[in-house]
Amino acid sequence: KGYAETIRDLSGDNPEKREKQLGIIIDETDRLSALITNMLDLSRLQADKLDFEFESFDLTKMLEKLMERYDIYKEQGFVFNIKLAENVKTVGDYARLEQVVCNIVDNAINHSIDTKEIDITLTDNAVLNVRNFGDVIEPEDIRHIWDRYYKIDKSGRRRIAGTGIGLSIVKEILTRHNFAYGVSSDKINGTNFWVDFKTT
């Protein structure tokens, strides 16, 4: 709102300042829109108001297509080491499981401030691992990271402000699928989020 008022009252006739401030407004609008969508999704999931459409699909192909969206981050210095087993199948709600992967990868990006390298692997037995080498999750935080609004970065160094909702949505979706999931974190091995897409 403040930037919009500035454009209206002060910088509307200055193209450079106007474009910069409009860019900030668009970014903030996108962030707030995503926040509202996530809040609604989480509320519906916890109230069991979202219908799931289960189908068999190729998890490998989904991940290959999904990772193309992250090419833009390569321009910011990120390196994605991707190793996917071929023809890995699973059964679940395609769109919701895609959301799970995005939330986990986004989380890895948000916590990779100094070391912008992320490993993404899919094993033959359908276990996905997303590992980053940025912020370490302290042992006392591990059990809370799936809680709504819990944000483990207390230093203010996070690259992108998170909402504390993304991993809660991951938890709800995976629970509905009866898929096992978890995280490990230490200074030597980094932080690894994993999902077993074959658990029943």
CSV table of C-alpha atoms in Angstrom, one decimal:
chain,number,residue,atom,x,y,z
A,1,LYS,CA,0.0,0.0,0.0
A,2,GLY,CA,2.8,2.3,0.9
A,3,TYR,CA,4.5,1.9,-2.5
A,4,ALA,CA,1.2,2.4,-4.3
A,5,GLU,CA,0.7,5.6,-2.4
A,6,THR,CA,4.2,6.8,-3.3
A,7,ILE,CA,3.6,6.1,-7.0
A,8,ARG,CA,0.3,8.0,-6.8
A,9,ASP,CA,1.7,11.0,-4.9
A,10,LEU,CA,5.4,11.3,-5.7
A,11,SER,CA,7.0,9.0,-8.3
A,12,GLY,CA,4.3,8.4,-10.9
A,13,ASP,CA,6.1,10.6,-13.4
A,14,ASN,CA,9.5,9.0,-12.8
A,15,PRO,CA,9.7,5.9,-15.0
A,16,GLU,CA,12.6,4.3,-13.2
A,17,LYS,CA,11.3,4.7,-9.7
A,18,ARG,CA,7.8,3.8,-10.8
A,19,GLU,CA,8.9,0.5,-12.4
A,20,LYS,CA,10.9,-0.5,-9.4
A,21,GLN,CA,8.1,0.2,-7.0
A,22,LEU,CA,5.5,-1.5,-9.2
A,23,GLY,CA,7.8,-4.6,-9.2
A,24,ILE,CA,7.8,-4.6,-5.4
A,25,ILE,CA,4.0,-4.3,-5.4
A,26,ILE,CA,3.7,-7.3,-7.8
A,27,ASP,CA,6.1,-9.4,-5.7
A,28,GLU,CA,4.3,-8.6,-2.5
A,29,THR,CA,0.9,-9.3,-4.1
A,30,ASP,CA,2.2,-12.7,-5.2
A,31,ARG,CA,3.5,-13.5,-1.7
A,32,LEU,CA,0.2,-12.5,-0.1
A,33,SER,CA,-1.8,-14.5,-2.7
A,34,ALA,CA,0.3,-17.6,-2.0
A,35,LEU,CA,-0.1,-17.1,1.7
A,36,ILE,CA,-3.9,-16.9,1.5
A,37,THR,CA,-4.0,-19.9,-0.8
A,38,ASN,CA,-1.8,-21.9,1.6
A,39,MET,CA,-3.9,-20.9,4.6
A,40,LEU,CA,-7.1,-22.0,2.8
A,41,ASP,CA,-5.6,-25.3,1.7
A,42,LEU,CA,-4.3,-26.1,5.2
A,43,SER,CA,-7.7,-25.3,6.7
A,44,ARG,CA,-9.5,-27.5,4.2
A,45,LEU,CA,-7.1,-30.3,4.6
A,46,GLN,CA,-7.3,-30.2,8.4
A,47,ALA,CA,-11.1,-30.1,8.2
A,48,ASP,CA,-11.1,-33.0,5.7
A,49,LYS,CA,-12.9,-30.8,3.1
A,50,LEU,CA,-10.6,-31.4,0.2
A,51,ASP,CA,-11.4,-34.3,-2.2
A,52,PHE,CA,-8.4,-36.4,-3.3
A,53,GLU,CA,-8.3,-38.0,-6.7
A,54,PHE,CA,-6.1,-41.1,-6.6
A,55,GLU,CA,-4.5,-42.4,-9.7
A,56,SER,CA,-1.4,-44.3,-10.8
A,57,PHE,CA,1.2,-42.1,-12.5
A,58,ASP,CA,4.9,-42.0,-13.3
A,59,LEU,CA,6.6,-40.2,-10.5
A,60,THR,CA,9.9,-39.8,-12.4
A,61,LYS,CA,8.2,-37.9,-15.2
A,62,MET,CA,6.3,-35.7,-12.8
A,63,LEU,CA,9.6,-34.7,-11.1
A,64,GLU,CA,11.4,-34.1,-14.4
A,65,LYS,CA,8.7,-31.8,-15.5
A,66,LEU,CA,8.4,-30.1,-12.1
A,67,MET,CA,12.1,-29.3,-11.9
A,68,GLU,CA,12.0,-27.4,-15.1
A,69,ARG,CA,10.1,-24.7,-13.1
A,70,TYR,CA,13.2,-24.2,-11.0
A,71,ASP,CA,15.5,-23.3,-13.9
A,72,ILE,CA,15.1,-19.6,-13.1
A,73,TYR,CA,16.9,-20.1,-9.8
A,74,LYS,CA,20.0,-21.2,-11.8
A,75,GLU,CA,20.4,-17.6,-12.8
A,76,GLN,CA,20.7,-16.7,-9.1
A,77,GLY,CA,23.5,-19.1,-8.6
A,78,PHE,CA,21.6,-22.2,-7.5
A,79,VAL,CA,22.9,-25.7,-8.5
A,80,PHE,CA,20.5,-28.6,-8.6
A,81,ASN,CA,22.0,-32.0,-8.6
A,82,ILE,CA,19.2,-34.2,-9.9
A,83,LYS,CA,19.4,-38.0,-10.0
A,84,LEU,CA,16.1,-39.8,-10.7
A,85,ALA,CA,15.5,-43.5,-11.1
A,86,GLU,CA,13.6,-44.3,-14.3
A,87,ASN,CA,10.0,-45.3,-14.5
A,88,VAL,CA,9.1,-45.1,-10.8
A,89,LYS,CA,5.4,-45.4,-10.3
A,90,THR,CA,3.2,-44.4,-7.4
A,91,VAL,CA,-0.5,-44.0,-6.6
A,92,GLY,CA,-1.9,-40.7,-5.3
A,93,ASP,CA,-3.4,-37.4,-6.0
A,94,TYR,CA,-1.1,-36.0,-8.7
A,95,ALA,CA,-1.7,-32.3,-8.0
A,96,ARG,CA,-1.4,-32.6,-4.3
A,97,LEU,CA,1.8,-34.6,-4.5
A,98,GLU,CA,3.2,-32.1,-6.9
A,99,GLN,CA,2.4,-29.5,-4.2
A,100,VAL,CA,4.3,-31.6,-1.6
A,101,VAL,CA,7.4,-31.7,-3.8
A,102,CYS,CA,7.2,-27.9,-4.5
A,103,ASN,CA,6.9,-27.1,-0.9
A,104,ILE,CA,9.9,-29.2,0.1
A,105,VAL,CA,12.1,-27.8,-2.7
A,106,ASP,CA,11.0,-24.3,-1.9
A,107,ASN,CA,11.9,-24.9,1.7
A,108,ALA,CA,15.3,-26.1,0.7
A,109,ILE,CA,15.9,-23.0,-1.5
A,110,ASN,CA,14.7,-20.7,1.3
A,111,HIS,CA,17.3,-22.2,3.7
A,112,SER,CA,20.2,-22.2,1.3
A,113,ILE,CA,21.6,-18.8,1.9
A,114,ASP,CA,25.4,-19.3,1.7
A,115,THR,CA,25.6,-22.7,-0.1
A,116,LYS,CA,23.2,-22.7,-3.0
A,117,GLU,CA,23.4,-26.3,-3.8
A,118,ILE,CA,20.5,-28.8,-3.6
A,119,ASP,CA,20.5,-32.5,-4.2
A,120,ILE,CA,17.3,-34.1,-5.4
A,121,THR,CA,17.3,-37.9,-5.8
A,122,LEU,CA,14.6,-40.5,-6.4
A,123,THR,CA,15.4,-44.1,-5.7
A,124,ASP,CA,14.1,-47.2,-7.5
A,125,ASN,CA,11.8,-47.9,-4.5
A,126,ALA,CA,10.2,-44.5,-4.8
A,127,VAL,CA,11.9,-42.6,-1.9
A,128,LEU,CA,12.5,-38.9,-2.7
A,129,ASN,CA,15.3,-37.1,-1.0
A,130,VAL,CA,15.8,-33.3,-1.1
A,131,ARG,CA,19.0,-32.2,0.6
A,132,ASN,CA,20.4,-28.7,1.1
A,133,PHE,CA,23.6,-27.6,2.8
A,134,GLY,CA,22.4,-24.3,4.2
A,135,ASP,CA,20.8,-23.8,7.6
A,136,VAL,CA,21.0,-26.7,10.0
A,137,ILE,CA,17.8,-27.6,11.9
A,138,GLU,CA,18.6,-27.9,15.6
A,139,PRO,CA,17.5,-31.1,17.4
A,140,GLU,CA,14.9,-29.2,19.5
A,141,ASP,CA,13.3,-27.9,16.3
A,142,ILE,CA,13.1,-31.2,14.3
A,143,ARG,CA,9.8,-32.3,16.0
A,144,HIS,CA,8.2,-28.9,15.5
A,145,ILE,CA,8.9,-28.1,11.9
A,146,TRP,CA,5.7,-29.8,10.7
A,147,ASP,CA,3.6,-27.6,13.0
A,148,ARG,CA,1.6,-24.7,11.5
A,149,TYR,CA,3.3,-21.3,11.6
A,150,TYR,CA,6.5,-22.8,13.2
A,151,LYS,CA,9.5,-21.1,11.6
A,152,ILE,CA,12.9,-22.5,12.5
A,153,ASP,CA,15.1,-19.6,11.2
A,154,LYS,CA,15.4,-17.2,14.1
A,155,SER,CA,18.3,-15.3,12.7
A,156,GLY,CA,16.5,-13.2,10.1
A,157,ARG,CA,18.9,-14.6,7.4
A,158,ARG,CA,16.3,-16.4,5.4
A,159,ARG,CA,16.6,-15.7,1.7
A,160,ILE,CA,12.9,-15.6,1.1
A,161,ALA,CA,10.4,-14.9,3.9
A,162,GLY,CA,8.4,-18.1,4.6
A,163,THR,CA,5.0,-18.4,6.0
A,164,GLY,CA,5.5,-21.4,8.3
A,165,ILE,CA,2.6,-23.2,6.5
A,166,GLY,CA,4.3,-25.1,3.7
A,167,LEU,CA,5.5,-28.1,5.7
A,168,SER,CA,2.2,-28.3,7.5
A,169,ILE,CA,0.5,-28.8,4.2
A,170,VAL,CA,3.1,-31.4,3.3
A,171,LYS,CA,2.3,-33.3,6.5
A,172,GLU,CA,-1.4,-33.2,5.9
A,173,ILE,CA,-1.2,-34.4,2.3
A,174,LEU,CA,1.2,-37.2,3.0
A,175,THR,CA,-0.8,-38.3,6.0
A,176,ARG,CA,-3.9,-38.6,3.8
A,177,HIS,CA,-1.8,-40.8,1.4
A,178,ASN,CA,-0.3,-42.9,4.2
A,179,PHE,CA,3.2,-42.0,3.0
A,180,ALA,CA,6.0,-42.0,5.4
A,181,TYR,CA,8.2,-38.9,5.6
A,182,GLY,CA,10.9,-37.3,7.7
A,183,VAL,CA,13.9,-35.1,8.0
A,184,SER,CA,17.5,-35.3,9.3
A,185,SER,CA,19.9,-32.4,9.7
A,186,ASP,CA,23.5,-31.9,10.7
A,187,LYS,CA,26.5,-29.8,9.7
A,188,ILE,CA,28.3,-32.6,7.9
A,189,ASN,CA,25.5,-34.1,5.9
A,190,GLY,CA,23.2,-31.1,5.5
A,191,THR,CA,19.4,-31.1,5.8
A,192,ASN,CA,17.6,-33.9,4.1
A,193,PHE,CA,13.8,-34.2,3.7
A,194,TRP,CA,12.6,-37.5,2.5
A,195,VAL,CA,9.3,-39.0,1.4
A,196,ASP,CA,8.4,-42.7,0.7
A,197,PHE,CA,5.9,-42.6,-2.1
A,198,LYS,CA,5.2,-46.3,-1.8
A,199,THR,CA,4.2,-46.6,1.9
A,200,THR,CA,0.7,-48.0,2.5
